[in-house]
CSV table of C-alpha atoms and ligand atoms in Angstrom, one decimal:
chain,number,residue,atom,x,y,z
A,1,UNK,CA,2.8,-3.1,-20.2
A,2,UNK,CA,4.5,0.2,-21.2
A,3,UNK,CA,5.0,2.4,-18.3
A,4,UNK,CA,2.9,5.3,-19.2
A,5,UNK,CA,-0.2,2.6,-20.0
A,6,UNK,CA,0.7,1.0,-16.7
A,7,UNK,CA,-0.1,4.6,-14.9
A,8,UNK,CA,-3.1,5.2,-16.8
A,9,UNK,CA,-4.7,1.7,-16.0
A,10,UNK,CA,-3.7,1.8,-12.6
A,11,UNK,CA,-6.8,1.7,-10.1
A,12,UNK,CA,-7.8,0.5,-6.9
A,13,UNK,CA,-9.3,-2.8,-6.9
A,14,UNK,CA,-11.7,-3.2,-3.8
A,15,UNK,CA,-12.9,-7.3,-5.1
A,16,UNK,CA,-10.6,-10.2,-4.5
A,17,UNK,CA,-10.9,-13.8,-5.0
A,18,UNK,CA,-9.5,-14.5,-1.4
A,19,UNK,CA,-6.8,-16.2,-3.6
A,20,UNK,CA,-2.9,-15.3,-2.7
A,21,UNK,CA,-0.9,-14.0,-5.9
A,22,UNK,CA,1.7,-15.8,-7.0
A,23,UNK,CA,4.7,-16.3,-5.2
A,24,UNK,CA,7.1,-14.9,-8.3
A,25,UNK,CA,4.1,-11.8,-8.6
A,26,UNK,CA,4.8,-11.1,-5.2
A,27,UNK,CA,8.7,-11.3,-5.6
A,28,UNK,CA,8.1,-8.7,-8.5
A,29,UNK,CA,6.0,-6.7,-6.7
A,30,UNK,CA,8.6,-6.8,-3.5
A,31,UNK,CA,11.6,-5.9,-6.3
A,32,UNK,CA,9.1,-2.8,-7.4
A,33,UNK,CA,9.5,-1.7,-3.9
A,34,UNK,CA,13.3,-2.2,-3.5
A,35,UNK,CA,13.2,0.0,-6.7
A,36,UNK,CA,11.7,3.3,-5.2
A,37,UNK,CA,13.5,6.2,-4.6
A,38,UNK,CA,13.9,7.2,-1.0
A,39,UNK,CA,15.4,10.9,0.3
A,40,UNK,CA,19.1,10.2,0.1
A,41,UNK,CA,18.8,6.7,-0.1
A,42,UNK,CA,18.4,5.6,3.2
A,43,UNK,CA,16.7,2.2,2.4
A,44,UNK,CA,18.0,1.1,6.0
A,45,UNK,CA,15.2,3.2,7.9
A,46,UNK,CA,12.5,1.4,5.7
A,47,UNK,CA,10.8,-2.0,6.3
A,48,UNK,CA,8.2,-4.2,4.2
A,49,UNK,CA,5.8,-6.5,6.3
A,50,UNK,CA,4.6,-9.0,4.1
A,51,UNK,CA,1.3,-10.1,6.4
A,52,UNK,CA,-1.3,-12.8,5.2
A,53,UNK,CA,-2.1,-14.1,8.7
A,54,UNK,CA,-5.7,-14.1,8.8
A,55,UNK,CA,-6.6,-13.7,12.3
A,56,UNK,CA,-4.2,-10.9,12.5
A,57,UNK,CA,-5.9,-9.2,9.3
A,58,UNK,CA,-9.0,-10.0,10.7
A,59,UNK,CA,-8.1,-8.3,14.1
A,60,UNK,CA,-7.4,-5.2,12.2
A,61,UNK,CA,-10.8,-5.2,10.1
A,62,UNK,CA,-12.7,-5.5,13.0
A,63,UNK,CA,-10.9,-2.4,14.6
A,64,UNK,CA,-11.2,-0.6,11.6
A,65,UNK,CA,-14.9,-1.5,12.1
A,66,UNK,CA,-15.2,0.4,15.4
A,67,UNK,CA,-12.9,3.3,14.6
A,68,UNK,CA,-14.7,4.2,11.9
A,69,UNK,CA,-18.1,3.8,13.5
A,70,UNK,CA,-18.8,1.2,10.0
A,71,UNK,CA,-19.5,-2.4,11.0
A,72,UNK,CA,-20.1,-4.0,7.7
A,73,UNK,CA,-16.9,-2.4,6.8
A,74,UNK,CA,-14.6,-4.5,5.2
A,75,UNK,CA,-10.8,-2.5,5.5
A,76,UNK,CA,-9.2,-5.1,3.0
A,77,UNK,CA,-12.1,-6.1,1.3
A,78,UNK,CA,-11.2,-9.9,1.4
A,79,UNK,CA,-7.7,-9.3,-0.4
A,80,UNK,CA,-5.4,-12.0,1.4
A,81,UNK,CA,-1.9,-10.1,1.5
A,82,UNK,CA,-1.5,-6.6,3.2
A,83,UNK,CA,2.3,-5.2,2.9
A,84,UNK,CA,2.8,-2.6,5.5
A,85,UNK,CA,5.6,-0.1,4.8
A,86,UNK,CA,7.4,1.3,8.0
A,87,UNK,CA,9.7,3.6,8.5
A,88,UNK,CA,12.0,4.8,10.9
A,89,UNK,CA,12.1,8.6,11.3
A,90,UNK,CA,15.7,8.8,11.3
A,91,UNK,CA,15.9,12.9,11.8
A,92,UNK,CA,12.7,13.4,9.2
A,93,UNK,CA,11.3,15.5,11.8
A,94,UNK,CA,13.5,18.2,10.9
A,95,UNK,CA,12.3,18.0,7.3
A,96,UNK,CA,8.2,17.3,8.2
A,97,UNK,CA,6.9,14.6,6.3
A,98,UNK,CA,9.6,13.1,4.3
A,99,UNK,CA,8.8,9.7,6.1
A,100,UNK,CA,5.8,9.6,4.0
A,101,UNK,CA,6.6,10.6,1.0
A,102,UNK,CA,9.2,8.1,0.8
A,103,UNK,CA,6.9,5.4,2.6
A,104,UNK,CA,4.1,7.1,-0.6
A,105,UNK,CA,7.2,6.4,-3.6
A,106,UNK,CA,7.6,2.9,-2.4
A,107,UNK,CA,3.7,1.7,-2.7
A,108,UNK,CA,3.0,4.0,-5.7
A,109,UNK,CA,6.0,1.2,-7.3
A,110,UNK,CA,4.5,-1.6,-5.8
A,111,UNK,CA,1.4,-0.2,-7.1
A,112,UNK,CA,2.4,0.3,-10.9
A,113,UNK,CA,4.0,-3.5,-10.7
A,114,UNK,CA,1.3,-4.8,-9.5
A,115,UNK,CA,-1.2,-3.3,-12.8
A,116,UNK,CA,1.3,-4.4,-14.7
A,117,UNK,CA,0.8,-8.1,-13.7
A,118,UNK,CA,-2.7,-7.6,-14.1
A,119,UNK,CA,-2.6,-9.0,-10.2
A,120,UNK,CA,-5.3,-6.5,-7.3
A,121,UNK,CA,-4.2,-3.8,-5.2
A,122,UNK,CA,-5.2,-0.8,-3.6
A,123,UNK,CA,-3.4,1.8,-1.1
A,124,UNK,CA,-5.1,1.1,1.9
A,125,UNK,CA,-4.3,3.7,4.1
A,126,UNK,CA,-7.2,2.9,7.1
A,127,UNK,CA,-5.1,-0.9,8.0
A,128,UNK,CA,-1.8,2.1,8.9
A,129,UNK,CA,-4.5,4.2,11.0
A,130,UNK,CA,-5.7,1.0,12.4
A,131,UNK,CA,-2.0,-0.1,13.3
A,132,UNK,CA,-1.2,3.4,14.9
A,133,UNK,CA,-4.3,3.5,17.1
A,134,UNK,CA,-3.3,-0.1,18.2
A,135,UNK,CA,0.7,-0.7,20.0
A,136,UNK,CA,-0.8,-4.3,20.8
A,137,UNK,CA,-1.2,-4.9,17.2
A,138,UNK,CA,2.1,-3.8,16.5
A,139,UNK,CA,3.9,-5.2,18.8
A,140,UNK,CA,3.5,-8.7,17.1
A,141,UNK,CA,4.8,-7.5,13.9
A,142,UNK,CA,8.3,-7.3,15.9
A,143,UNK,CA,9.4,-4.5,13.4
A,144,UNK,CA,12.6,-3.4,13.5
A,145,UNK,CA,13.8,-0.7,16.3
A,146,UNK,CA,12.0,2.2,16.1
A,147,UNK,CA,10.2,1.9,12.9
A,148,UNK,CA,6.6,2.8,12.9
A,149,UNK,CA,4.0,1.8,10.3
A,150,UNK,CA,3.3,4.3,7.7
A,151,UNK,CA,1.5,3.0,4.4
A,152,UNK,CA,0.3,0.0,3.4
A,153,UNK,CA,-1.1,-1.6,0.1
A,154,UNK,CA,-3.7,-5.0,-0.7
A,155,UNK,CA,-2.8,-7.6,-3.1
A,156,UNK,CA,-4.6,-10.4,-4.4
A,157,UNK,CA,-6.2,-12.1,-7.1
A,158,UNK,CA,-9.0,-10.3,-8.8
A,159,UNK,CA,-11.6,-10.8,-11.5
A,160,UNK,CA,-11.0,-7.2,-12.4
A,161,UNK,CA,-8.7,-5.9,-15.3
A,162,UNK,CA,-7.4,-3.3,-16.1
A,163,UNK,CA,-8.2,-1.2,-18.8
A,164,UNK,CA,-7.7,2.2,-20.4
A,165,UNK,CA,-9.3,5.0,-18.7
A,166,UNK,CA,-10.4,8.4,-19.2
A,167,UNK,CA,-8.1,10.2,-16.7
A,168,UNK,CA,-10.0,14.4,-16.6
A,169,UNK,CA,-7.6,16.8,-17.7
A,170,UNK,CA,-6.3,19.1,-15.1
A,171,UNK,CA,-8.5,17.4,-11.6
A,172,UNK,CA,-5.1,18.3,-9.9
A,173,UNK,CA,-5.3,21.7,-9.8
A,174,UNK,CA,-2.2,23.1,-11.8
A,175,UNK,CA,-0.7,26.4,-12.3
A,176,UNK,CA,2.6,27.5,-14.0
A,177,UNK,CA,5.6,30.5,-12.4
A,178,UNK,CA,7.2,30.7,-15.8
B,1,FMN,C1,-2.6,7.6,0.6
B,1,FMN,C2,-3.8,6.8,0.1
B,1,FMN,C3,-4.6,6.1,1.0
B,1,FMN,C4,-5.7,5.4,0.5
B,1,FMN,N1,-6.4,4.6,1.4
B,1,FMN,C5,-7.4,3.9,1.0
B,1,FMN,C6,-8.1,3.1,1.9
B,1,FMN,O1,-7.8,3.0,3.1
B,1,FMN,N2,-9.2,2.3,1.5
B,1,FMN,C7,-9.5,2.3,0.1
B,1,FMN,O2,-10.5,1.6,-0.2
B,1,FMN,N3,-8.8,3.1,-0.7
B,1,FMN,C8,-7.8,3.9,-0.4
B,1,FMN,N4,-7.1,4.6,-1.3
B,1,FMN,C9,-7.5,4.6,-2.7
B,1,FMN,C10,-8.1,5.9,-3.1
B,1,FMN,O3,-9.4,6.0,-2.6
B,1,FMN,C11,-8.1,5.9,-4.7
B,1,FMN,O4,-6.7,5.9,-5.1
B,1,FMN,C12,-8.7,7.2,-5.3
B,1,FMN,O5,-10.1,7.2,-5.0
B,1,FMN,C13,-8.5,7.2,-6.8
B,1,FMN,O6,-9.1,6.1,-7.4
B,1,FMN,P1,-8.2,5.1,-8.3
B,1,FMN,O7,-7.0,4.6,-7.4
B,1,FMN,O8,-9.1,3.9,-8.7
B,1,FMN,O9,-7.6,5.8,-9.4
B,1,FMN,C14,-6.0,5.3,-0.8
B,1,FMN,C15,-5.2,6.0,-1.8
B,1,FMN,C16,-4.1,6.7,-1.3
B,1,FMN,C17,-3.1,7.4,-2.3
């Protein structure tokens, strides 16, 4: 898929099969991510957690359930992979933010990979709260040194495509200094 079709057919898929994506999809996906620019280039303060355990995804869901007060809520909406993005802040503080923006770069090219395989995904930002509100949780992830989770994306297989959409002109507010 051309890139700029790829960004326009991009959209979050919230119905899965329950079926992994290939292993080669995922390795495309994963080498979207390695893509990504990150503020000046520290990749080393970055980690991808590939997680398809389902009693660990499960655990998750059902504290998503009671955080946000929604028991038939369904946080990954039976997608079987969840890639967490950490990050390590690394002196970020000083420049508020930057953690996630980086942590933002590297799903939105995980994100455009994945529409172009024509596999589901969708930034699934309540699994990071989840993780955040939860050390116990974290702690099994045995994530490297001082990295904390920060964004996180769904894959799976999907009976969904995608197709061209009608993006509205201008929904982003935009204004020009010239
Ligand atoms: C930072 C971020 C966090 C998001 N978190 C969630 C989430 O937790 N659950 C969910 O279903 N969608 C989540 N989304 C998807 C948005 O709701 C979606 O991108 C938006 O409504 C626009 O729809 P589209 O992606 O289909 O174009 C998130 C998107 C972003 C960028």
């Amino acid at each position: 898929m051309e890139t700029m079709k790829a960004i326009n057919r991009r959209k979050s898929v919230r119905s899965y099969t329950g079926e992994k994506i290939s292993r080669e999809a995922l390795d495309t996906v994963l080498q979207a991510a390695y893509a990504a620019p990150v503020g000046m280039g520290k990749y080393e303060n970055f980690h991808l957690t590939v997680i398809e355990n389902r009693e660990f995804m499960q655990a998750i869901e059902e504290k998503a359930s009671a955080m946000f007060g929604k028991p038939d809520l369904h946080l990954f909406y039976g997608a079987p992979t969840f890639i967490l993005v950490s990050s390590k802040p690394d002196g970020a503080e000083k420049v508020g933010g930057i953690d996630y923006c980086n942590t933002a770069a590297i799903v939105e090219n995980m994100s455009l990979a994945a529409t172009d395989l024509g596999v589901g995904h969708c930034y699934i930002w309540g699994g990071v709260a989840v993780l955040n509100a939860n050390p116990d949780l974290v702690a099994r992830l045995n994530l490297p040194e001082g990295h904390t989770p920060c964004s996180g994306i769904i894959l799976g297989v999907t009976t969904e495509e995608y197709t061209d959409r009608d993006i509205p002109g201008q929904r982003i507010g935009t204004s020009y200094l010239r």
